[in-house]
Short mmCIF file of C-alpha atoms in Angstrom, two decimals:
data_model
loop_
_atom_site.label_atom_id
_atom_site.label_comp_id
_atom_site.label_asym_id
_atom_site.label_seq_id
_atom_site.Cartn_x
_atom_site.Cartn_y
_atom_site.Cartn_z
CA MET A 78 69.84 -286.65 71.16
CA ASP A 79 68.34 -283.25 72.05
CA ARG A 80 67.55 -281.97 76.02
CA THR A 81 65.58 -278.39 76.98
CA ILE A 82 67.78 -276.89 80.14
CA VAL A 83 65.25 -274.71 82.68
CA LEU A 84 68.07 -271.66 83.10
CA GLN A 85 66.85 -269.29 86.06
CA LEU A 86 67.53 -266.03 85.17
CA THR A 87 68.37 -263.25 87.81
CA PRO A 88 67.93 -259.85 86.24
CA THR A 89 68.00 -256.49 87.61
CA HIS A 90 64.70 -254.46 87.95
CA GLU A 91 65.43 -252.45 84.81
CA GLN A 92 66.44 -255.49 83.07
CA ALA A 93 63.29 -257.16 84.49
CA THR A 94 60.92 -254.41 83.08
CA LEU A 95 62.80 -255.10 79.67
CA LEU A 96 61.45 -258.47 79.56
CA GLN A 97 57.86 -258.06 80.87
CA GLN A 98 57.65 -255.01 77.99
CA THR A 99 59.22 -257.52 75.47
CA LEU A 100 57.05 -259.76 76.21
CA GLN A 101 54.09 -257.93 76.02
CA GLU A 102 54.32 -256.70 72.72
CA HIS A 103 55.27 -260.19 71.50
CA THR A 104 51.87 -261.24 73.20
CA ALA A 105 50.16 -258.66 71.49
CA CYS A 106 51.54 -259.43 67.79
CA PHE A 107 50.55 -263.28 68.80
CA HIS A 108 46.84 -262.08 69.52
CA THR A 109 46.58 -259.96 66.30
CA VAL A 110 47.86 -263.06 64.10
CA ALA A 111 45.90 -265.70 66.15
CA GLU A 112 42.78 -263.56 65.38
CA GLU A 113 43.63 -263.01 62.14
CA GLY A 114 44.27 -266.56 61.14
CA PHE A 115 41.58 -267.98 62.87
CA THR A 116 38.62 -265.46 61.60
CA SER A 117 39.75 -265.86 58.30
CA GLN A 118 40.66 -269.73 58.95
CA CYS A 119 43.83 -269.52 57.72
CA SER A 120 46.92 -271.52 58.98
CA ASN A 121 49.35 -271.13 56.35
CA GLY A 122 52.52 -269.35 57.90
CA VAL A 123 53.56 -267.50 54.55
CA GLU A 124 49.90 -265.96 53.80
CA LEU A 125 49.73 -264.56 57.53
CA HIS A 126 53.07 -263.34 57.56
CA LYS A 127 52.19 -261.00 54.71
CA ARG A 128 48.87 -260.22 56.11
CA THR A 129 50.29 -259.14 59.48
CA TYR A 130 54.20 -258.55 59.22
CA TYR A 131 54.10 -255.28 58.14
CA ASP A 132 51.29 -253.51 60.32
CA LEU A 133 53.19 -254.83 63.50
CA ARG A 134 56.19 -253.14 62.42
CA ARG A 135 54.79 -250.02 62.39
CA GLU A 136 52.53 -250.69 65.41
CA TYR A 137 55.65 -252.14 67.63
CA PRO A 138 58.35 -250.38 65.97
CA ASN A 139 61.20 -250.95 69.06
CA LEU A 140 60.09 -255.14 68.49
CA PRO A 141 62.74 -256.74 66.72
CA SER A 142 61.62 -258.28 63.71
CA GLN A 143 62.83 -261.85 64.20
CA LEU A 144 60.57 -261.57 67.41
CA VAL A 145 57.49 -260.33 65.29
CA CYS A 146 58.10 -263.56 63.07
CA ALA A 147 58.52 -265.82 66.21
CA ALA A 148 55.16 -264.43 67.46
CA ARG A 149 53.48 -265.18 63.95
CA VAL A 150 55.20 -268.58 63.79
CA LYS A 151 53.59 -269.42 67.51
CA ALA A 152 50.36 -268.03 66.37
CA THR A 153 50.20 -269.91 63.15
CA GLU A 154 51.01 -273.67 65.17
CA ALA A 155 47.91 -272.70 67.84
CA VAL A 156 45.53 -271.68 65.26
CA LYS A 157 46.30 -275.20 62.93
CA SER A 158 45.46 -276.76 66.47
CA ALA A 159 42.26 -274.91 66.41
CA LEU A 160 40.99 -275.28 62.93
CA ASP A 161 41.76 -279.03 63.54
CA ARG A 162 39.29 -278.96 66.81
CA ARG A 163 37.08 -277.35 65.03
CA LYS A 164 37.19 -279.73 61.75
CA LYS A 165 36.59 -282.67 64.70
CA GLY A 166 33.31 -280.81 65.78
CA LEU A 167 34.62 -280.07 69.13
CA LYS A 168 34.59 -276.67 70.68
CA ALA A 169 37.35 -274.07 69.68
CA SER A 170 38.28 -270.37 70.25
CA THR A 171 40.65 -267.87 69.32
CA PRO A 172 44.06 -268.96 70.72
CA HIS A 173 44.09 -266.39 73.68
CA SER A 174 47.62 -266.38 76.09
CA ARG A 175 48.22 -263.92 79.18
CA VAL A 176 52.28 -264.02 78.53
CA CYS A 177 53.24 -265.89 75.50
CA PRO A 178 56.91 -267.43 76.25
CA ILE A 179 59.32 -265.59 73.04
CA ARG A 180 61.16 -267.82 70.85
CA TYR A 181 64.84 -267.51 70.96
CA ASP A 182 67.11 -268.75 67.86
CA ALA A 183 70.82 -268.78 67.29
CA ARG A 184 70.17 -264.89 65.33
CA SER A 185 67.87 -263.16 68.53
CA TYR A 186 69.72 -264.69 71.75
CA TRP A 187 73.10 -266.01 72.60
CA VAL A 188 74.55 -268.52 75.48
CA LYS A 189 78.15 -268.66 77.35
CA TRP A 190 78.75 -271.73 79.48
CA GLU A 191 81.84 -270.50 81.14
CA SER A 192 80.58 -266.90 82.52
CA LEU A 193 76.74 -268.26 82.67
CA THR A 194 75.28 -265.42 81.12
CA CYS A 195 73.03 -265.16 78.16
CA SER A 196 72.16 -262.38 75.82
CA LEU A 197 68.50 -261.89 74.52
CA ALA A 198 67.06 -259.70 72.04
CA THR A 199 64.27 -257.00 73.60
CA VAL A 200 62.73 -253.87 72.57
CA GLU A 201 65.74 -251.46 73.70
CA GLY A 202 68.79 -254.34 72.15
CA ARG A 203 70.55 -257.17 73.19
CA VAL A 204 70.61 -257.66 77.24
CA GLN A 205 72.96 -259.50 78.84
CA LEU A 206 71.88 -261.91 81.71
CA ALA A 207 73.39 -264.07 84.49
CA PHE A 208 71.80 -267.19 84.80
CA THR A 209 71.72 -270.61 87.14
CA VAL A 210 71.68 -274.23 86.08
CA PRO A 211 69.44 -276.96 88.44
CA LYS A 212 71.84 -279.43 89.59
CA HIS A 213 69.93 -282.10 87.88
CA ALA A 214 70.43 -280.31 84.74
CA GLN A 215 74.10 -279.31 84.95
CA LYS A 216 75.49 -282.66 83.57
CA TYR A 217 74.00 -281.04 80.28
CA ILE A 218 76.49 -278.01 80.39
CA GLY A 219 78.74 -277.43 77.70
CA GLY A 220 75.87 -278.81 74.82
CA LYS A 221 75.68 -277.11 71.51
CA VAL A 222 72.94 -274.73 72.02
CA CYS A 223 69.82 -274.10 69.98
CA SER A 224 66.45 -272.67 70.49
CA ALA A 225 65.10 -271.36 73.28
CA ASP A 226 61.89 -270.07 75.02
CA LEU A 227 61.57 -267.04 77.62
CA CYS A 228 58.76 -267.75 79.92
CA SER A 229 57.82 -265.85 82.88
CA ARG A 230 55.75 -266.86 86.11
CA LYS A 231 54.54 -264.98 89.16
CA GLY A 232 57.31 -262.74 88.64
CA LYS A 233 60.35 -264.95 88.13
CA TYR A 234 62.03 -265.50 84.40
CA THR A 235 63.06 -268.61 82.96
CA LEU A 236 65.19 -269.67 79.90
CA HIS A 237 63.94 -273.30 78.71
CA VAL A 238 67.31 -273.89 76.54
CA VAL A 239 67.56 -276.88 73.57
CA VAL A 240 71.01 -278.81 74.08
CA SER A 241 72.18 -281.37 71.54
CA LEU A 242 74.09 -284.04 72.82
CA PRO A 243 75.61 -286.90 71.24
CA ASP A 244 73.22 -290.03 71.12
CA PRO A 245 74.77 -293.08 73.36
CA LEU A 246 76.80 -295.81 71.22
CA VAL A 247 74.96 -298.92 72.70
CA THR A 248 75.02 -302.22 71.52
CA PRO A 249 71.33 -302.68 70.68
CA SER A 250 69.98 -306.60 72.56
CA GLN A 251 66.99 -308.74 72.03
CA GLU A 252 65.43 -308.16 75.33
CA VAL A 253 61.96 -306.76 74.80
CA VAL A 254 60.21 -305.35 77.66
CA GLY A 255 55.99 -304.61 77.81
CA VAL A 256 54.93 -302.19 80.04
CA ASP A 257 50.83 -302.42 80.75
CA LEU A 258 49.61 -298.99 82.32
CA GLY A 259 46.68 -298.68 84.54
CA LEU A 260 45.11 -296.85 86.93
CA ASN A 261 44.88 -299.42 89.86
CA HIS A 262 48.96 -300.41 89.01
CA PRO A 263 50.60 -297.46 87.28
CA ALA A 264 52.91 -299.94 85.93
CA VAL A 265 53.52 -303.48 85.62
CA THR A 266 56.59 -304.93 83.33
CA SER A 267 56.87 -308.41 81.91
CA ASN A 268 59.56 -309.33 83.56
CA ARG A 269 57.85 -308.74 87.51
CA HIS A 270 58.35 -305.58 88.07
CA PHE A 271 55.28 -303.97 89.75
CA LEU A 272 55.83 -300.16 89.89
CA GLY A 273 54.22 -297.68 91.61
CA GLU A 274 53.07 -296.44 94.93
CA ARG A 275 50.29 -297.19 96.78
CA ARG A 276 49.97 -293.86 98.41
CA TRP A 277 49.79 -291.91 95.36
CA LYS A 278 46.18 -292.88 94.93
CA GLU A 279 45.35 -291.64 98.07
CA GLN A 280 47.50 -288.57 97.62
CA GLU A 281 45.53 -287.29 95.01
CA ARG A 282 42.00 -288.24 97.09
CA ARG A 283 43.04 -285.77 99.41
CA ILE A 284 43.74 -283.02 97.59
CA PHE A 285 40.49 -283.57 95.43
CA ARG A 286 38.38 -283.63 98.80
CA LEU A 287 39.87 -280.79 99.88
CA ARG A 288 39.48 -278.78 96.81
CA ARG A 289 35.61 -279.63 96.84
CA LYS A 290 35.18 -279.12 100.69
CA LEU A 291 36.80 -275.58 99.65
CA GLN A 292 34.93 -274.88 96.72
CA ALA A 293 31.32 -275.77 98.62
CA LYS A 294 32.27 -273.32 101.21
CA GLY A 295 32.78 -270.59 99.09
CA THR A 296 34.37 -267.98 101.78
CA LYS A 297 37.76 -265.55 100.83
CA SER A 298 39.98 -267.51 103.17
CA ALA A 299 38.59 -270.89 101.26
CA LYS A 300 39.11 -269.21 97.96
CA ARG A 301 43.19 -268.17 99.18
CA HIS A 302 43.50 -271.58 100.13
CA LEU A 303 42.37 -272.75 96.50
CA ARG A 304 45.39 -270.29 95.08
CA LYS A 305 47.37 -271.85 97.26
CA LEU A 306 46.12 -275.53 95.75
CA SER A 307 46.16 -274.28 92.35
CA GLY A 308 48.79 -276.08 90.19
CA LYS A 309 49.62 -279.09 93.40
CA LEU A 310 47.94 -281.81 91.97
CA PHE A 311 49.52 -281.13 88.23
CA ARG A 312 52.80 -281.30 89.89
CA GLN A 313 52.10 -284.18 92.00
CA ARG A 314 51.41 -286.02 88.68
CA LYS A 315 54.34 -284.82 87.17
CA ASP A 316 56.57 -285.91 89.93
CA HIS A 317 54.99 -289.51 89.82
CA ASP A 318 55.20 -290.33 85.97
CA HIS A 319 59.04 -288.89 86.68
CA VAL A 320 59.36 -291.46 89.32
CA LEU A 321 58.16 -294.35 87.46
CA SER A 322 59.20 -293.76 84.03
CA LYS A 323 62.44 -293.73 85.68
CA ARG A 324 62.10 -296.88 87.88
CA ILE A 325 61.07 -298.56 84.19
CA VAL A 326 64.20 -297.43 82.84
CA GLN A 327 66.16 -298.37 85.54
CA HIS A 328 64.91 -302.07 85.45
CA THR A 329 65.69 -302.65 81.12
CA THR A 330 69.11 -303.14 80.66
CA PRO A 331 70.94 -300.96 77.91
CA GLY A 332 70.08 -301.29 73.94
CA SER A 333 66.81 -303.16 74.73
CA THR A 334 63.08 -302.13 73.89
CA ILE A 335 60.39 -300.78 76.37
CA VAL A 336 56.63 -301.91 74.56
CA LEU A 337 53.84 -299.76 75.69
CA GLU A 338 50.08 -299.74 75.05
CA ASN A 339 48.99 -296.84 72.29
CA LEU A 340 46.21 -295.29 74.71
CA THR A 341 45.66 -292.24 72.13
CA HIS A 342 41.75 -291.54 72.57
CA ILE A 343 40.93 -294.19 74.98
CA ARG A 344 38.73 -291.47 77.26
CA SER A 345 36.73 -291.77 73.99
CA ARG A 346 36.62 -295.34 73.80
CA THR A 347 36.54 -296.54 77.33
CA ARG A 348 32.39 -296.57 78.97
CA MET A 349 33.18 -296.06 82.91
CA ARG A 350 30.30 -294.82 85.17
CA LYS A 351 30.53 -291.66 86.91
CA GLY A 352 32.22 -291.66 90.22
CA GLU A 353 36.30 -291.89 91.12
CA GLY A 354 36.93 -294.10 88.19
CA GLN A 355 35.46 -291.59 85.49
CA ARG A 356 37.52 -289.24 87.32
CA ARG A 357 40.83 -290.92 87.69
CA LEU A 358 40.46 -291.83 83.67
CA HIS A 359 39.81 -288.51 82.39
CA SER A 360 43.07 -286.71 84.48
CA TRP A 361 45.40 -289.64 83.45
CA SER A 362 48.43 -288.11 82.17
CA PHE A 363 49.51 -291.18 79.93
CA ALA A 364 51.09 -288.96 77.18
CA GLN A 365 53.29 -287.32 79.90
CA PHE A 366 54.25 -290.06 81.31
CA HIS A 367 55.39 -291.46 77.51
CA ALA A 368 56.98 -287.99 76.87
CA PHE A 369 59.14 -288.66 80.28
CA LEU A 370 59.66 -292.36 79.67
CA SER A 371 61.14 -291.61 76.17
CA TYR A 372 64.20 -289.33 76.56
CA LYS A 373 64.92 -290.76 79.67
CA ALA A 374 65.36 -294.21 77.58
CA GLN A 375 66.98 -292.09 74.93
CA GLU A 376 69.85 -291.36 77.05
CA LYS A 377 70.38 -295.06 77.95
CA GLY A 378 70.38 -296.34 74.17
CA ILE A 379 66.47 -298.22 74.77
CA ASP A 380 63.75 -297.80 72.53
CA VAL A 381 60.40 -297.08 73.52
CA VAL A 382 57.57 -298.29 70.70
CA LYS A 383 53.70 -298.82 71.18
CA VAL A 384 51.48 -301.40 70.00
CA ASP A 385 47.38 -301.82 69.61
CA PRO A 386 45.86 -302.36 73.16
CA ARG A 387 42.94 -304.30 72.08
CA HIS A 388 42.40 -307.86 73.65
CA THR A 389 46.18 -307.45 75.90
CA SER A 390 43.79 -308.00 78.96
CA GLN A 391 41.70 -310.54 77.36
CA THR A 392 44.25 -313.03 76.49
CA CYS A 393 45.88 -316.19 77.55
CA SER A 394 49.72 -315.00 77.59
CA ARG A 395 50.18 -319.14 77.58
CA CYS A 396 47.70 -320.38 74.78
CA GLY A 397 46.39 -317.31 73.47
CA HIS A 398 42.98 -317.93 73.93
CA GLN A 399 40.61 -315.01 73.55
CA ALA A 400 37.76 -314.07 76.13
CA ARG A 401 36.24 -311.90 77.79
CA ASN A 402 35.66 -313.67 81.05
CA ASN A 403 39.03 -314.84 81.18
CA ARG A 404 39.34 -311.54 83.66
CA ARG A 405 37.96 -312.81 86.73
CA SER A 406 38.14 -309.52 88.33
CA GLN A 407 40.89 -306.33 88.13
CA SER A 408 43.55 -308.26 89.58
CA LEU A 409 43.31 -312.04 88.85
CA PHE A 410 43.43 -313.15 85.51
CA LEU A 411 42.12 -317.17 84.72
CA CYS A 412 41.84 -318.96 81.28
CA ARG A 413 38.74 -320.67 80.29
CA VAL A 414 40.78 -323.11 78.29
CA CYS A 415 43.66 -323.88 79.48
CA GLY A 416 43.51 -322.94 83.25
CA PHE A 417 46.43 -320.52 83.39
CA SER A 418 46.40 -318.35 86.37
CA LEU A 419 48.30 -315.42 86.74
CA ASN A 420 47.83 -311.39 87.58
CA ALA A 421 45.82 -309.99 85.45
CA ASP A 422 47.99 -306.69 84.56
CA LEU A 423 51.25 -309.24 84.51
CA ASN A 424 49.24 -310.99 82.34
CA ALA A 425 48.74 -308.32 80.09
CA SER A 426 52.62 -307.03 79.59
CA ARG A 427 53.08 -310.27 78.39
CA ASN A 428 50.81 -309.84 75.56
CA ILE A 429 51.86 -306.71 74.84
CA ARG A 430 55.65 -307.63 74.60
CA GLU A 431 54.22 -310.89 71.95
CA LYS A 432 52.65 -308.67 70.22
CA HIS A 433 55.40 -306.44 69.51
CA LEU A 434 57.34 -309.25 68.71
CA ALA A 435 54.91 -310.66 66.33
CA SER A 436 54.74 -307.30 64.58
CA LEU A 437 58.43 -308.56 64.09
CA GLY A 438 57.96 -311.61 62.71
CA THR A 439 59.95 -313.02 66.01
CA SER A 440 58.47 -315.67 68.79
CA LEU A 441 59.29 -315.17 72.29
CA ALA A 442 62.83 -316.30 73.27
CA SER A 443 61.99 -317.45 76.73
CA GLY A 444 59.85 -321.25 76.62
CA PRO A 445 56.26 -321.95 77.55
CA LEU A 446 55.66 -319.81 80.70
CA SER A 447 54.17 -322.04 83.57
CA ASP A 448 54.48 -319.21 86.01
CA ASP A 449 50.93 -318.68 88.42
CA LEU A 450 50.01 -316.63 90.78
CA SER A 451 52.06 -318.39 93.99
CA SER A 452 55.39 -317.52 92.28
CA HIS A 453 54.09 -313.92 91.71
CA ALA A 454 53.21 -313.61 95.45
CA SER A 455 56.72 -314.55 95.45
CA ALA A 456 58.53 -312.27 93.20
#
């Protein structure tokens, strides 16, 4: 089980200058390899190494060879992604980075947890730096150190260290929890938990309205205000995804399975009129949420799987009848055949759970579903 700890480096002025120079030369190597790979449409790391390594070593003699290779690896990954986008008919250009993070390995850095110090390879040899560990990550101190990325943002330097930890010893159980994700209700579980805060939508609307007003104004003060708002919505959504994933894991017993819908390419599949709904759909961070949920669930020995999302909102979780007009409104599901009525998101979460059980060749352990809207209201 791997976890990433963000260490806050506290370099002196001279050490910060060395780190900045090392990052600049590493970024220049990244751009050279990326230009060569994208122009020649070559994403083979070995071939790009042959074409660029010796020229880069002559141009940047002080940059350690291991960091030149690290820049080539990052550039190869970026070129491969850009060429894949081009093959799909999407817009793609030469990969570019303002400050490309440096990926260190065991040969170019070390970390000592006892003294809270680390050693990094730079253009002037090894530099030993002190660091601090955030309170929430102190439980990972002492783990086996793997790779690390050196990042710089607004004059501050952080080291993102990957720590390997033993997997939790949990007895697997037969419990399966389906989770329906949505824009109205952020998450609804098959065991009757409606998670997420109503105020989250209004917070996003408030930031959008403010940004739109400032962009229309266009004055110097408005632009200064926009710079302050830069990244605020991203950080807000990140916090919401952390809270939501944490609550789902808290409501799930260790050893069980959480089932989600596979929402990949949902933006291209869904037809929605222009307006707030379309804006929220295209800014929906479901992939980030899945990543947060996966690593939080792993710590408790919970598996996270995905199923095909088709017809989960149109199918009756009691009789299995599927029809588009079963969904009467955003919140109400009413089966046309058996008359079963339930909250639409709760009904979808049960269908998601049933889909996973069907793929395993099993059936629901519980009896017939006899919930109705009144029992849901009292839950």
